[in-house]
């Protein structure tokens, strides 16, 4: 289970809305208890509505900041501006770690953002529970 403070949960959705019609992306950092402590927004250098690629410099800076604050990556997040909150074929292929959940924000429904998390493994895609605290 990923625990996300309400203020960070809102910021994730706001980031997705701000970048629409393109996908947004970033990292969520926190402690061993899977509670998110910080959001690290990164630029989507793909500049695409159907895929994301984090700016490598921003990603490195976020990872260094997490290390400096004794945090670990809790999840990678990105948006699906026009589709549902489920990993696309591209998301599955790009999953670089089988131990880090992927949080997907769907903006398909105009007035209702849907946020879900998944663990992508070789054998299947598993829904990961999110608790907004």
mmCIF file of C-alpha atoms in Angstrom:
data_model
loop_
_atom_site.group_PDB
_atom_site.id
_atom_site.type_symbol
_atom_site.label_atom_id
_atom_site.label_comp_id
_atom_site.label_asym_id
_atom_site.label_seq_id
_atom_site.Cartn_x
_atom_site.Cartn_y
_atom_site.Cartn_z
ATOM 1 C CA UNK A 1 0.000 0.000 0.000
ATOM 2 C CA UNK A 2 1.181 3.494 -0.879
ATOM 3 C CA UNK A 3 0.214 6.215 1.596
ATOM 4 C CA UNK A 4 -0.035 9.691 0.057
ATOM 5 C CA UNK A 5 -0.742 12.862 2.054
ATOM 6 C CA UNK A 6 -3.746 14.695 0.627
ATOM 7 C CA UNK A 7 -1.673 17.798 -0.239
ATOM 8 C CA UNK A 8 0.746 15.719 -2.365
ATOM 9 C CA UNK A 9 -2.146 13.768 -3.913
ATOM 10 C CA UNK A 10 -3.671 17.095 -5.034
ATOM 11 C CA UNK A 11 -0.299 18.259 -6.417
ATOM 12 C CA UNK A 12 0.005 15.102 -8.530
ATOM 13 C CA UNK A 13 -3.415 15.764 -10.057
ATOM 14 C CA UNK A 14 -2.615 19.463 -10.549
ATOM 15 C CA UNK A 15 0.625 18.531 -12.332
ATOM 16 C CA UNK A 16 -1.328 16.254 -14.685
ATOM 17 C CA UNK A 17 -3.936 18.939 -15.362
ATOM 18 C CA UNK A 18 -1.261 21.592 -15.969
ATOM 19 C CA UNK A 19 0.534 19.460 -18.575
ATOM 20 C CA UNK A 20 -2.598 18.265 -20.385
ATOM 21 C CA UNK A 21 -2.836 17.416 -23.325
ATOM 22 C CA UNK A 22 0.686 15.989 -22.773
ATOM 23 C CA UNK A 23 1.571 13.330 -20.227
ATOM 24 C CA UNK A 24 3.213 14.574 -17.031
ATOM 25 C CA UNK A 25 5.742 12.557 -15.048
ATOM 26 C CA UNK A 26 7.700 12.538 -11.820
ATOM 27 C CA UNK A 27 8.833 10.635 -8.771
ATOM 28 C CA UNK A 28 7.373 10.182 -5.302
ATOM 29 C CA UNK A 29 9.885 9.894 -2.472
ATOM 30 C CA UNK A 30 9.387 8.746 1.079
ATOM 31 C CA UNK A 31 10.257 6.340 3.829
ATOM 32 C CA UNK A 32 10.401 2.591 4.237
ATOM 33 C CA UNK A 33 6.772 2.553 5.407
ATOM 34 C CA UNK A 34 5.683 3.507 1.853
ATOM 35 C CA UNK A 35 4.429 6.923 2.993
ATOM 36 C CA UNK A 36 5.122 9.620 0.413
ATOM 37 C CA UNK A 37 6.963 12.623 1.847
ATOM 38 C CA UNK A 38 7.828 14.563 -1.302
ATOM 39 C CA UNK A 39 6.809 14.928 -4.940
ATOM 40 C CA UNK A 40 9.509 15.484 -7.550
ATOM 41 C CA UNK A 41 7.991 16.832 -10.764
ATOM 42 C CA UNK A 42 10.070 16.225 -13.873
ATOM 43 C CA UNK A 43 9.700 17.435 -17.431
ATOM 44 C CA UNK A 44 8.398 14.959 -19.970
ATOM 45 C CA UNK A 45 11.082 15.317 -22.647
ATOM 46 C CA UNK A 46 8.995 13.148 -24.980
ATOM 47 C CA UNK A 47 6.460 16.018 -25.117
ATOM 48 C CA UNK A 48 3.820 13.439 -25.978
ATOM 49 C CA UNK A 49 0.170 12.763 -25.099
ATOM 50 C CA UNK A 50 0.782 8.987 -25.196
ATOM 51 C CA UNK A 51 4.174 8.388 -23.547
ATOM 52 C CA UNK A 52 6.598 9.902 -21.089
ATOM 53 C CA UNK A 53 10.327 10.137 -20.655
ATOM 54 C CA UNK A 54 11.694 11.924 -17.607
ATOM 55 C CA UNK A 55 14.315 14.589 -18.171
ATOM 56 C CA UNK A 56 17.485 12.689 -17.153
ATOM 57 C CA UNK A 57 19.028 15.697 -15.360
ATOM 58 C CA UNK A 58 15.871 16.353 -13.359
ATOM 59 C CA UNK A 59 15.529 12.663 -12.562
ATOM 60 C CA UNK A 60 19.120 12.542 -11.304
ATOM 61 C CA UNK A 61 18.599 15.687 -9.216
ATOM 62 C CA UNK A 62 15.470 14.154 -7.676
ATOM 63 C CA UNK A 63 17.313 10.922 -6.864
ATOM 64 C CA UNK A 64 20.191 12.865 -5.289
ATOM 65 C CA UNK A 65 17.743 14.942 -3.235
ATOM 66 C CA UNK A 66 16.022 11.758 -2.044
ATOM 67 C CA UNK A 67 19.383 10.318 -1.032
ATOM 68 C CA UNK A 68 20.299 13.535 0.814
ATOM 69 C CA UNK A 69 17.016 13.338 2.739
ATOM 70 C CA UNK A 70 17.332 9.581 3.405
ATOM 71 C CA UNK A 71 14.309 8.846 1.229
ATOM 72 C CA UNK A 72 13.711 6.126 -1.307
ATOM 73 C CA UNK A 73 11.599 6.031 -4.453
ATOM 74 C CA UNK A 74 8.069 5.121 -3.443
ATOM 75 C CA UNK A 75 6.642 5.345 -6.966
ATOM 76 C CA UNK A 76 6.989 6.770 -10.448
ATOM 77 C CA UNK A 77 3.949 8.733 -11.557
ATOM 78 C CA UNK A 78 2.625 9.904 -14.889
ATOM 79 C CA UNK A 79 -0.647 10.883 -16.478
ATOM 80 C CA UNK A 80 -2.897 9.468 -19.154
ATOM 81 C CA UNK A 81 -4.615 12.601 -20.482
ATOM 82 C CA UNK A 82 -7.068 10.736 -22.716
ATOM 83 C CA UNK A 83 -7.170 7.140 -21.474
ATOM 84 C CA UNK A 84 -7.927 5.158 -18.321
ATOM 85 C CA UNK A 85 -5.663 4.622 -15.305
ATOM 86 C CA UNK A 86 -4.130 1.356 -16.429
ATOM 87 C CA UNK A 87 -0.618 0.703 -17.732
ATOM 88 C CA UNK A 88 -0.375 0.906 -21.489
ATOM 89 C CA UNK A 89 1.720 -1.497 -23.515
ATOM 90 C CA UNK A 90 4.383 1.232 -23.635
ATOM 91 C CA UNK A 91 4.251 1.639 -19.823
ATOM 92 C CA UNK A 92 4.805 -2.094 -19.392
ATOM 93 C CA UNK A 93 7.764 -2.086 -21.777
ATOM 94 C CA UNK A 94 9.302 0.976 -20.079
ATOM 95 C CA UNK A 95 8.929 -0.296 -16.506
ATOM 96 C CA UNK A 96 12.551 -0.115 -15.316
ATOM 97 C CA UNK A 97 11.985 -1.648 -11.914
ATOM 98 C CA UNK A 98 9.678 -4.420 -10.867
ATOM 99 C CA UNK A 99 9.809 -3.206 -7.271
ATOM 100 C CA UNK A 100 8.611 0.385 -7.799
ATOM 101 C CA UNK A 101 4.898 0.979 -8.329
ATOM 102 C CA UNK A 102 3.657 3.087 -11.212
ATOM 103 C CA UNK A 103 1.024 5.685 -10.267
ATOM 104 C CA UNK A 104 -1.188 6.699 -13.187
ATOM 105 C CA UNK A 105 -3.470 9.738 -13.204
ATOM 106 C CA UNK A 106 -6.284 9.504 -15.759
ATOM 107 C CA UNK A 107 -7.815 12.747 -16.988
ATOM 108 C CA UNK A 108 -10.174 10.953 -19.375
ATOM 109 C CA UNK A 109 -13.241 12.036 -17.410
ATOM 110 C CA UNK A 110 -13.448 15.824 -17.594
ATOM 111 C CA UNK A 111 -14.417 16.497 -13.964
ATOM 112 C CA UNK A 112 -13.062 13.412 -12.226
ATOM 113 C CA UNK A 113 -9.363 12.505 -12.155
ATOM 114 C CA UNK A 114 -8.765 8.828 -11.409
ATOM 115 C CA UNK A 115 -5.507 7.894 -9.656
ATOM 116 C CA UNK A 116 -4.403 4.261 -9.417
ATOM 117 C CA UNK A 117 -1.140 2.471 -8.702
ATOM 118 C CA UNK A 118 0.234 -0.714 -10.232
ATOM 119 C CA UNK A 119 3.162 -3.063 -9.816
ATOM 120 C CA UNK A 120 4.353 -4.320 -13.154
ATOM 121 C CA UNK A 121 5.902 -7.762 -13.006
ATOM 122 C CA UNK A 122 6.943 -10.121 -15.764
ATOM 123 C CA UNK A 123 3.974 -12.400 -15.170
ATOM 124 C CA UNK A 124 1.222 -9.821 -14.549
ATOM 125 C CA UNK A 125 0.155 -6.304 -13.625
ATOM 126 C CA UNK A 126 -1.028 -5.947 -10.025
ATOM 127 C CA UNK A 127 -3.191 -3.193 -8.564
ATOM 128 C CA UNK A 128 -1.468 -1.487 -5.625
ATOM 129 C CA UNK A 129 -3.698 0.123 -3.000
ATOM 130 C CA UNK A 130 -3.394 3.886 -2.451
ATOM 131 C CA UNK A 131 -4.421 5.444 0.871
ATOM 132 C CA UNK A 132 -4.834 9.222 0.883
ATOM 133 C CA UNK A 133 -3.972 10.449 4.372
#
